[in-house]
Each structure stands twice: as C-alpha cells, then as structure tokens.
XYZ file of C-alpha atoms in Angstrom:
252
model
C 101.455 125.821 94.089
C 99.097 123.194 96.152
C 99.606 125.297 98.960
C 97.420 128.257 97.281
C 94.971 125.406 95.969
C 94.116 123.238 98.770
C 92.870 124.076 102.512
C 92.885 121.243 105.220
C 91.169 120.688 108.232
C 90.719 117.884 110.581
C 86.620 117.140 110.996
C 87.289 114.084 113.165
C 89.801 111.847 114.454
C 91.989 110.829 111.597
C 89.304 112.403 109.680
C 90.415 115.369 107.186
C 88.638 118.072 104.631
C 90.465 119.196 101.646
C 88.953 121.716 99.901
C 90.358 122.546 96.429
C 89.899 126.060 95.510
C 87.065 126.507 97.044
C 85.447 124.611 94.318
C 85.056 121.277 96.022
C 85.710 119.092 98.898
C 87.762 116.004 99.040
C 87.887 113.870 102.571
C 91.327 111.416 103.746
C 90.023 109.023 106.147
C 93.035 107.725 107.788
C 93.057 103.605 109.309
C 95.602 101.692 110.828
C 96.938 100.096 107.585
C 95.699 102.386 104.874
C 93.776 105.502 104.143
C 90.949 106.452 101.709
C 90.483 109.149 99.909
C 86.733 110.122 98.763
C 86.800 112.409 95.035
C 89.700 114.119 93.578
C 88.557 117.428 93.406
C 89.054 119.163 89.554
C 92.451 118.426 89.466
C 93.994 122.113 89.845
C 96.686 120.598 92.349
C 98.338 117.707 92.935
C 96.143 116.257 95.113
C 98.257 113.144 96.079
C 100.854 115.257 97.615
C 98.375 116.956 99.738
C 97.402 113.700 100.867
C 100.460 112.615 101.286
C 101.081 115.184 103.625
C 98.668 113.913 106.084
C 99.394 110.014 106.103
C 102.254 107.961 104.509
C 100.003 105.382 104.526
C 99.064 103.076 101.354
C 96.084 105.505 99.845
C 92.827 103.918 98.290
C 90.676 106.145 96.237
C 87.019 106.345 95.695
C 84.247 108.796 93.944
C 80.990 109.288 95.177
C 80.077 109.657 91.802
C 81.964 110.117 88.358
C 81.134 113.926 87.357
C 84.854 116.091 86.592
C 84.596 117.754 89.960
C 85.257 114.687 91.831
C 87.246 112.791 89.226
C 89.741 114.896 88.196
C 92.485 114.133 90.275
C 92.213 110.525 89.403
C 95.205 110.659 87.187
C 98.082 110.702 90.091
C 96.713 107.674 91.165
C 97.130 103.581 89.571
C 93.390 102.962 90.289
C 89.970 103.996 91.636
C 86.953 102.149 93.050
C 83.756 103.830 91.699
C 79.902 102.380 91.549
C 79.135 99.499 88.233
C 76.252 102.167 87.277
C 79.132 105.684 86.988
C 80.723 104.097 84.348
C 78.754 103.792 81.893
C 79.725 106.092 79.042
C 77.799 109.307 79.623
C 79.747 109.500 82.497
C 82.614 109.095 81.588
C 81.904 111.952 79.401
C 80.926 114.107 82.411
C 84.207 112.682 84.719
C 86.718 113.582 81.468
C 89.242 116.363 81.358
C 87.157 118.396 78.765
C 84.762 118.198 81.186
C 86.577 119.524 83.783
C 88.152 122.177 81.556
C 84.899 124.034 80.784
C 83.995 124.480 84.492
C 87.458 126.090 85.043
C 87.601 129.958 85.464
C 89.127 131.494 82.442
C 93.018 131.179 82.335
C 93.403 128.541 84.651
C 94.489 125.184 83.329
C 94.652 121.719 84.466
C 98.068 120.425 84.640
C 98.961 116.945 82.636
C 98.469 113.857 85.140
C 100.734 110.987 85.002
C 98.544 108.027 84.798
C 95.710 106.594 83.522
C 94.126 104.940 86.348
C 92.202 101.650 86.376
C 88.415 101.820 87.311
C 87.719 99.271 89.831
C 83.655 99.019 89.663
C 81.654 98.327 93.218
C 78.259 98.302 94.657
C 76.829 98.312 97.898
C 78.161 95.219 98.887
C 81.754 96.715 98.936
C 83.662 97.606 101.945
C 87.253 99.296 102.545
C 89.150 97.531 105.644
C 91.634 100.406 106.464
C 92.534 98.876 109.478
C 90.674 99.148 112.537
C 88.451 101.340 110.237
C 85.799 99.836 108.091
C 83.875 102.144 105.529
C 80.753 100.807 103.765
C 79.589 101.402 100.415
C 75.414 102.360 99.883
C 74.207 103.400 96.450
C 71.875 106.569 96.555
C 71.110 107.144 93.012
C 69.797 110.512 91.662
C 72.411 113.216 91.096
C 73.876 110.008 88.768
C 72.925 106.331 88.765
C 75.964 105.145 90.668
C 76.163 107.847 93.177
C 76.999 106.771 96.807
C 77.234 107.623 100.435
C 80.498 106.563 102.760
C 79.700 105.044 105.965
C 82.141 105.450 108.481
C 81.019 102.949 111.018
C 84.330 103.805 113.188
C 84.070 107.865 113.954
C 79.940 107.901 112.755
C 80.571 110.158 109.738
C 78.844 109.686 106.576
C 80.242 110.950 102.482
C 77.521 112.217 100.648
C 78.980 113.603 97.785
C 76.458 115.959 95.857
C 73.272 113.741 96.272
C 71.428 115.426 99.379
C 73.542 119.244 98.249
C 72.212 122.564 99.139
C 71.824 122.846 95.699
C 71.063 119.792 94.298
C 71.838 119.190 90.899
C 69.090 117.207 88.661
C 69.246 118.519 85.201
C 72.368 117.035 84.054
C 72.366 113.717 81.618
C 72.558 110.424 83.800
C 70.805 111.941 86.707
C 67.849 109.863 87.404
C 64.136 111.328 87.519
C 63.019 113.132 90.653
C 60.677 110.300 92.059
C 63.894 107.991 91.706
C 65.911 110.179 93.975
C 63.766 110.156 97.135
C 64.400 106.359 97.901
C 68.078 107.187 98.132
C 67.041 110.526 99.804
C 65.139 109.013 102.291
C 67.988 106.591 102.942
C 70.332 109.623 103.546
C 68.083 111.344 106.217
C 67.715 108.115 108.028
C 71.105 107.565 108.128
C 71.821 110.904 109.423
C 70.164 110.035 112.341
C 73.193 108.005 113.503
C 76.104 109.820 111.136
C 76.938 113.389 110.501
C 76.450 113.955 106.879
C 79.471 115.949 104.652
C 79.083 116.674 101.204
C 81.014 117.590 97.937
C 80.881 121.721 98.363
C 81.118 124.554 100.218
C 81.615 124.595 103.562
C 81.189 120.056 103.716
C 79.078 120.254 106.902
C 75.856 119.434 106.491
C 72.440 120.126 108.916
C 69.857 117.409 108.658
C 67.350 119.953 108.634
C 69.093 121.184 105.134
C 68.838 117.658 104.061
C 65.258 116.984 105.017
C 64.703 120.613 103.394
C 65.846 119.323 100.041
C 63.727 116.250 100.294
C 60.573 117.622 101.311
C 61.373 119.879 97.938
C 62.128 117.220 95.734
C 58.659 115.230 97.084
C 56.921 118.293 96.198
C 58.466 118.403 92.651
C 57.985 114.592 92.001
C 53.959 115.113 92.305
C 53.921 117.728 89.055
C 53.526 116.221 85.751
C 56.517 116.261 83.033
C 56.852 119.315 80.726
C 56.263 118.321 76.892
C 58.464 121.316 76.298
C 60.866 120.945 79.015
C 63.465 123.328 80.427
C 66.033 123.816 83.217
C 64.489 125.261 86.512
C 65.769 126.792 89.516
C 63.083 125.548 92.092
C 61.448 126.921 93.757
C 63.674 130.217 92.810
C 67.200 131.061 91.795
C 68.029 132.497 94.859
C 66.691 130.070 96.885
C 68.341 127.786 99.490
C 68.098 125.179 99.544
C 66.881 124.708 96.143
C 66.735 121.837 93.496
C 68.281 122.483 89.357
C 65.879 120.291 87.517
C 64.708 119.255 83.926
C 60.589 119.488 84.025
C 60.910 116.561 81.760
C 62.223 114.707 84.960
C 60.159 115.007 87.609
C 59.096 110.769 87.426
C-alpha cells in the first residue's frame, strides 16, 4: 500500500523528498549517526517504513509546524521535537486526527497508529547533531506561532514548511496577523540567499523570486486597515499565483 502513497526522490546528497499522495511533502535528511525526518505527511501510509527504506539509521522527527498535514504520521514514532509556541492547544486541535480526517478525500481513511508520541518542545536555540550533519532550528512565525525553517548548514538546503508557500495560508486560527509574518518572511528571503528553500507542497522546490513574490504581497496587505466585518479572501484573486488566504480582520 505505501508504495501507491508515497513518491521519493533524492534533492541532495543524503537528502530525500517524500511526497505523500500528492498532498504533501516530507524530507529524510540522512547524517552519519542518525537521520531526521521534517513532517509526517497526513498519515495515509506508513511513513516510517518509507523512511526506513532509505536509512537504517536511528530516525529523529520534527514538524515545521503542528497543522494535521504535517503531523499525522507522528503516531509510528516514540517522540517528536516541535516549536514551545505549536503546542499550545489550538494546535493541537489543528495537528489531531479529526483534523486530518476532514481534509481526506471521501472514502479514504487514516489507518490506526501505534503510539502516542511524546512532544519534545524547542526553539531556535535547538540543533540536531546527525553526525557530520548539523541542522539548526529558526522560528518564522505566521502560518502558526511556532512555525520554523530547517537549516542545513552541511548540503545549504533550507525546510520551510508552509510559511513562505505559493499559497500561503493566513486565515486559519493560530496564524499570526499579516504585519507579524514579514519579520519571519524577511528572514526566509535572506536566508535563501545562501540555502535553497523547499516547502510543505507540491512540487517542494521553491524560486526565491516566488518567495519574494509572496512577501512583497503580504507587505502590500499589511498596509490596509482590518475589516469590522471580516471574511476569508483569496488575494489578490482566486486564481492567482502566488497568492495569500487571509482573514481581513488580520492584516496587523
């Protein structure tokens, strides 16, 4: 079955993409003594075996951020490093298995998982030593508090999970206003200066011209004033890419 569900392809040395379904992307970087894995995908699959496949290393895993399409998988694992701020409990509403459920297409179900994993809560002060391989830890928030970026000092790849997306994602509960976002956003575009930047859909790879795209959008957006009756909008259209999901009660 986790053959149908997950795709893999090697993006740098010792450096892997899984996609799950086509839904999301989930990255195995691979050290001399362990390997991490960054999100879980929804949890279709068995994603451990998948990784498994790739390393028989020790694995360590991580979230960018706790939302259901990165967290699902959690449960074939003992424990999980995430950011202090993702676990509050609104997001542990957004990371749970009802969660996940709803975004599911119709008839397909997400198998039982094993365990109930341990969150392990970090900041940007936290590190993984795989070995010859040392990724750092830098909190971006805006698509939620705790969100982070992966620095992979080693190959010069950088994590990004959905913070800096094609279609970036700011009308959910926990995401922070729009002015908030573009200190973290900066911080992405200057680090992709130095690191090429993959993120938590579609095709992973992303353009820093995509990325400064999305900024110079959400700068735009931050200078309107907040709705008094708010709603979700698809700016600056539906259609649009790149484009920015916000609440107008959210812009600062």
């Amino acid at each position: 079955m986790s053959e149908d569900i997950y795709k893999t392809e090697q993006i740098a040395p010792d450096t892997y993409r899984i996609d799950e379904a086509g839904a999301v992307n989930c990255y195995l970087l691979v050290g001399k003594k362990k390997a991490l894995l960054i999100d879980t995908g929804l949890g279709i699959g068995c994603l451990r075996e998948e990784a498994e496949k790739l390393t028989n290393l020790p694995l360590e895993v991580v979230l960018t951020h706790a939302h259901c399409d990165h967290a699902g998988g959690i449960g074939w694992f003992d424990h999980y490093y995430v950011h202090k701020s993702d676990t509050a409990p609104v997001y542990k509403l957004l990371s749970s298995h009802l969660a996940a459920s709803i975004l599911l297409p119709k008839g397909i179900k997400l198998p039982q998982k094993p365990l109930r994993p341990k969150a392990v809560p970090i900041d940007s002060s936290f590190s993984f030593d795989l070995g010859e391989r040392i990724i750092h830890v830098k909190n971006v928030p805006g698509h939620t508090k705790g969100s982070i970026v992966l620095l992979d000092s080693k190959e010069k790849q950088m994590f990004t999970g959905d913070d800096i997306n094609e279609s970036l994602w700011m009308q959910l509960p926990g995401c922070t206003t729009l002015r908030q976002w573009l200190t973290g956003g900066r911080t992405l575009l200057a680090l992709a200066r130095e690191y090429t930047p993959w993120c938590g859909h579609g095709p992973g790879k992303q353009s820093v011209e995509q990325m400064r795209a999305t900024f110079e959008l959400a700068e735009k957006l931050s200078e309107g004033k907040n709705a008094f009756f708010p709603h979700t909008v698809f700016y600056p259209g539906k259609e649009s890419v790149p484009q920015i999901v916000f609440n107008e009660a959210r812009r600062h």
